């Protein structure tokens, strides 16, 4: 009986691919989310960076004083991201 084939993931290769291909896709989604927030009457911006594991990350935020209240009370950023088909996860910055 033949041995079962083993599949090994090339982790450095996948990371390199994510670092090249990820930022343009993330930027497009971040701009779309910011556009939805601006259409709702909020000033919004985003910041792109690499996380501690080297993966590209984008953080979208309302850049005005009432932003924290609007997110806490109505979830406007979460709703705008969900309308763009994104899955929302909490990300703690250290």
mmCIF file of C-alpha atoms in Angstrom:
data_model
loop_
_atom_site.group_PDB
_atom_site.id
_atom_site.type_symbol
_atom_site.label_atom_id
_atom_site.label_comp_id
_atom_site.label_asym_id
_atom_site.label_seq_id
_atom_site.Cartn_x
_atom_site.Cartn_y
_atom_site.Cartn_z
ATOM 1 C CA UNK A 1 0.000 0.000 0.000
ATOM 2 C CA UNK A 2 1.362 3.404 -0.962
ATOM 3 C CA UNK A 3 2.236 5.945 1.663
ATOM 4 C CA UNK A 4 -0.115 8.839 2.137
ATOM 5 C CA UNK A 5 1.314 12.051 0.696
ATOM 6 C CA UNK A 6 2.387 14.647 3.225
ATOM 7 C CA UNK A 7 1.666 18.294 2.670
ATOM 8 C CA UNK A 8 3.992 20.844 4.219
ATOM 9 C CA UNK A 9 3.136 24.515 4.279
ATOM 10 C CA UNK A 10 5.910 26.847 3.216
ATOM 11 C CA UNK A 11 5.348 29.384 5.998
ATOM 12 C CA UNK A 12 8.036 31.890 4.959
ATOM 13 C CA UNK A 13 6.740 31.767 1.384
ATOM 14 C CA UNK A 14 3.143 32.335 2.473
ATOM 15 C CA UNK A 15 4.231 35.233 4.700
ATOM 16 C CA UNK A 16 6.180 36.808 1.831
ATOM 17 C CA UNK A 17 3.125 36.463 -0.417
ATOM 18 C CA UNK A 18 0.884 38.077 2.207
ATOM 19 C CA UNK A 19 3.355 40.939 2.658
ATOM 20 C CA UNK A 20 3.350 41.638 -1.098
ATOM 21 C CA UNK A 21 -0.276 40.995 -2.046
ATOM 22 C CA UNK A 22 -2.055 41.967 1.177
ATOM 23 C CA UNK A 23 -1.502 45.729 1.519
ATOM 24 C CA UNK A 24 -3.184 46.793 -1.767
ATOM 25 C CA UNK A 25 -6.241 44.665 -0.960
ATOM 26 C CA UNK A 26 -6.385 45.936 2.615
ATOM 27 C CA UNK A 27 -6.007 49.535 1.451
ATOM 28 C CA UNK A 28 -8.937 49.174 -0.942
ATOM 29 C CA UNK A 29 -11.178 47.738 1.798
ATOM 30 C CA UNK A 30 -10.067 50.402 4.309
ATOM 31 C CA UNK A 31 -10.897 53.165 1.839
ATOM 32 C CA UNK A 32 -14.309 51.593 1.197
ATOM 33 C CA UNK A 33 -15.058 51.432 4.947
ATOM 34 C CA UNK A 34 -13.887 55.038 5.390
ATOM 35 C CA UNK A 35 -16.104 56.044 2.474
ATOM 36 C CA UNK A 36 -19.133 54.503 4.175
ATOM 37 C CA UNK A 37 -18.284 56.299 7.416
ATOM 38 C CA UNK A 38 -17.848 59.621 5.602
ATOM 39 C CA UNK A 39 -21.192 59.087 3.869
ATOM 40 C CA UNK A 40 -22.737 58.643 7.323
ATOM 41 C CA UNK A 41 -21.270 62.003 8.405
ATOM 42 C CA UNK A 42 -18.131 60.960 10.300
ATOM 43 C CA UNK A 43 -14.499 61.879 9.689
ATOM 44 C CA UNK A 44 -12.592 58.639 9.266
ATOM 45 C CA UNK A 45 -9.067 57.518 8.537
ATOM 46 C CA UNK A 46 -6.993 54.376 8.471
ATOM 47 C CA UNK A 47 -3.484 53.269 9.312
ATOM 48 C CA UNK A 48 -1.612 50.411 7.696
ATOM 49 C CA UNK A 49 1.141 48.510 9.514
ATOM 50 C CA UNK A 50 2.629 45.088 10.036
ATOM 51 C CA UNK A 51 1.619 43.206 13.178
ATOM 52 C CA UNK A 52 4.096 41.545 15.509
ATOM 53 C CA UNK A 53 4.135 38.428 13.302
ATOM 54 C CA UNK A 54 4.881 40.353 10.105
ATOM 55 C CA UNK A 55 1.364 40.197 8.671
ATOM 56 C CA UNK A 56 -0.178 43.316 7.112
ATOM 57 C CA UNK A 57 -2.925 44.932 9.191
ATOM 58 C CA UNK A 58 -5.119 47.968 8.645
ATOM 59 C CA UNK A 59 -6.866 49.852 11.438
ATOM 60 C CA UNK A 60 -9.855 52.073 10.622
ATOM 61 C CA UNK A 61 -10.980 54.724 13.085
ATOM 62 C CA UNK A 62 -13.300 57.687 13.346
ATOM 63 C CA UNK A 63 -11.014 60.691 13.757
ATOM 64 C CA UNK A 64 -13.271 63.052 15.651
ATOM 65 C CA UNK A 65 -14.306 63.461 19.259
ATOM 66 C CA UNK A 66 -17.719 61.845 18.906
ATOM 67 C CA UNK A 67 -16.244 58.745 17.240
ATOM 68 C CA UNK A 68 -15.756 56.718 20.406
ATOM 69 C CA UNK A 69 -19.309 57.415 21.543
ATOM 70 C CA UNK A 70 -20.747 56.625 18.108
ATOM 71 C CA UNK A 71 -18.893 53.304 17.970
ATOM 72 C CA UNK A 72 -19.823 52.369 21.545
ATOM 73 C CA UNK A 73 -23.484 53.322 21.168
ATOM 74 C CA UNK A 74 -24.255 52.429 17.543
ATOM 75 C CA UNK A 75 -21.295 50.346 16.305
ATOM 76 C CA UNK A 76 -20.861 52.525 13.223
ATOM 77 C CA UNK A 77 -17.358 51.293 12.338
ATOM 78 C CA UNK A 78 -18.350 47.675 12.856
ATOM 79 C CA UNK A 79 -21.459 48.100 10.701
ATOM 80 C CA UNK A 80 -19.535 49.872 7.938
ATOM 81 C CA UNK A 81 -16.948 47.075 7.885
ATOM 82 C CA UNK A 82 -19.646 44.388 7.922
ATOM 83 C CA UNK A 83 -21.319 46.066 4.927
ATOM 84 C CA UNK A 84 -18.024 45.617 3.082
ATOM 85 C CA UNK A 85 -18.040 41.900 3.910
ATOM 86 C CA UNK A 86 -15.301 42.035 6.553
ATOM 87 C CA UNK A 87 -15.051 39.905 9.664
ATOM 88 C CA UNK A 88 -14.376 42.078 12.719
ATOM 89 C CA UNK A 89 -11.924 41.018 15.422
ATOM 90 C CA UNK A 90 -10.608 42.865 18.414
ATOM 91 C CA UNK A 91 -6.969 43.811 18.024
ATOM 92 C CA UNK A 92 -5.021 45.005 21.054
ATOM 93 C CA UNK A 93 -2.093 47.287 20.284
ATOM 94 C CA UNK A 94 0.853 46.984 22.656
#
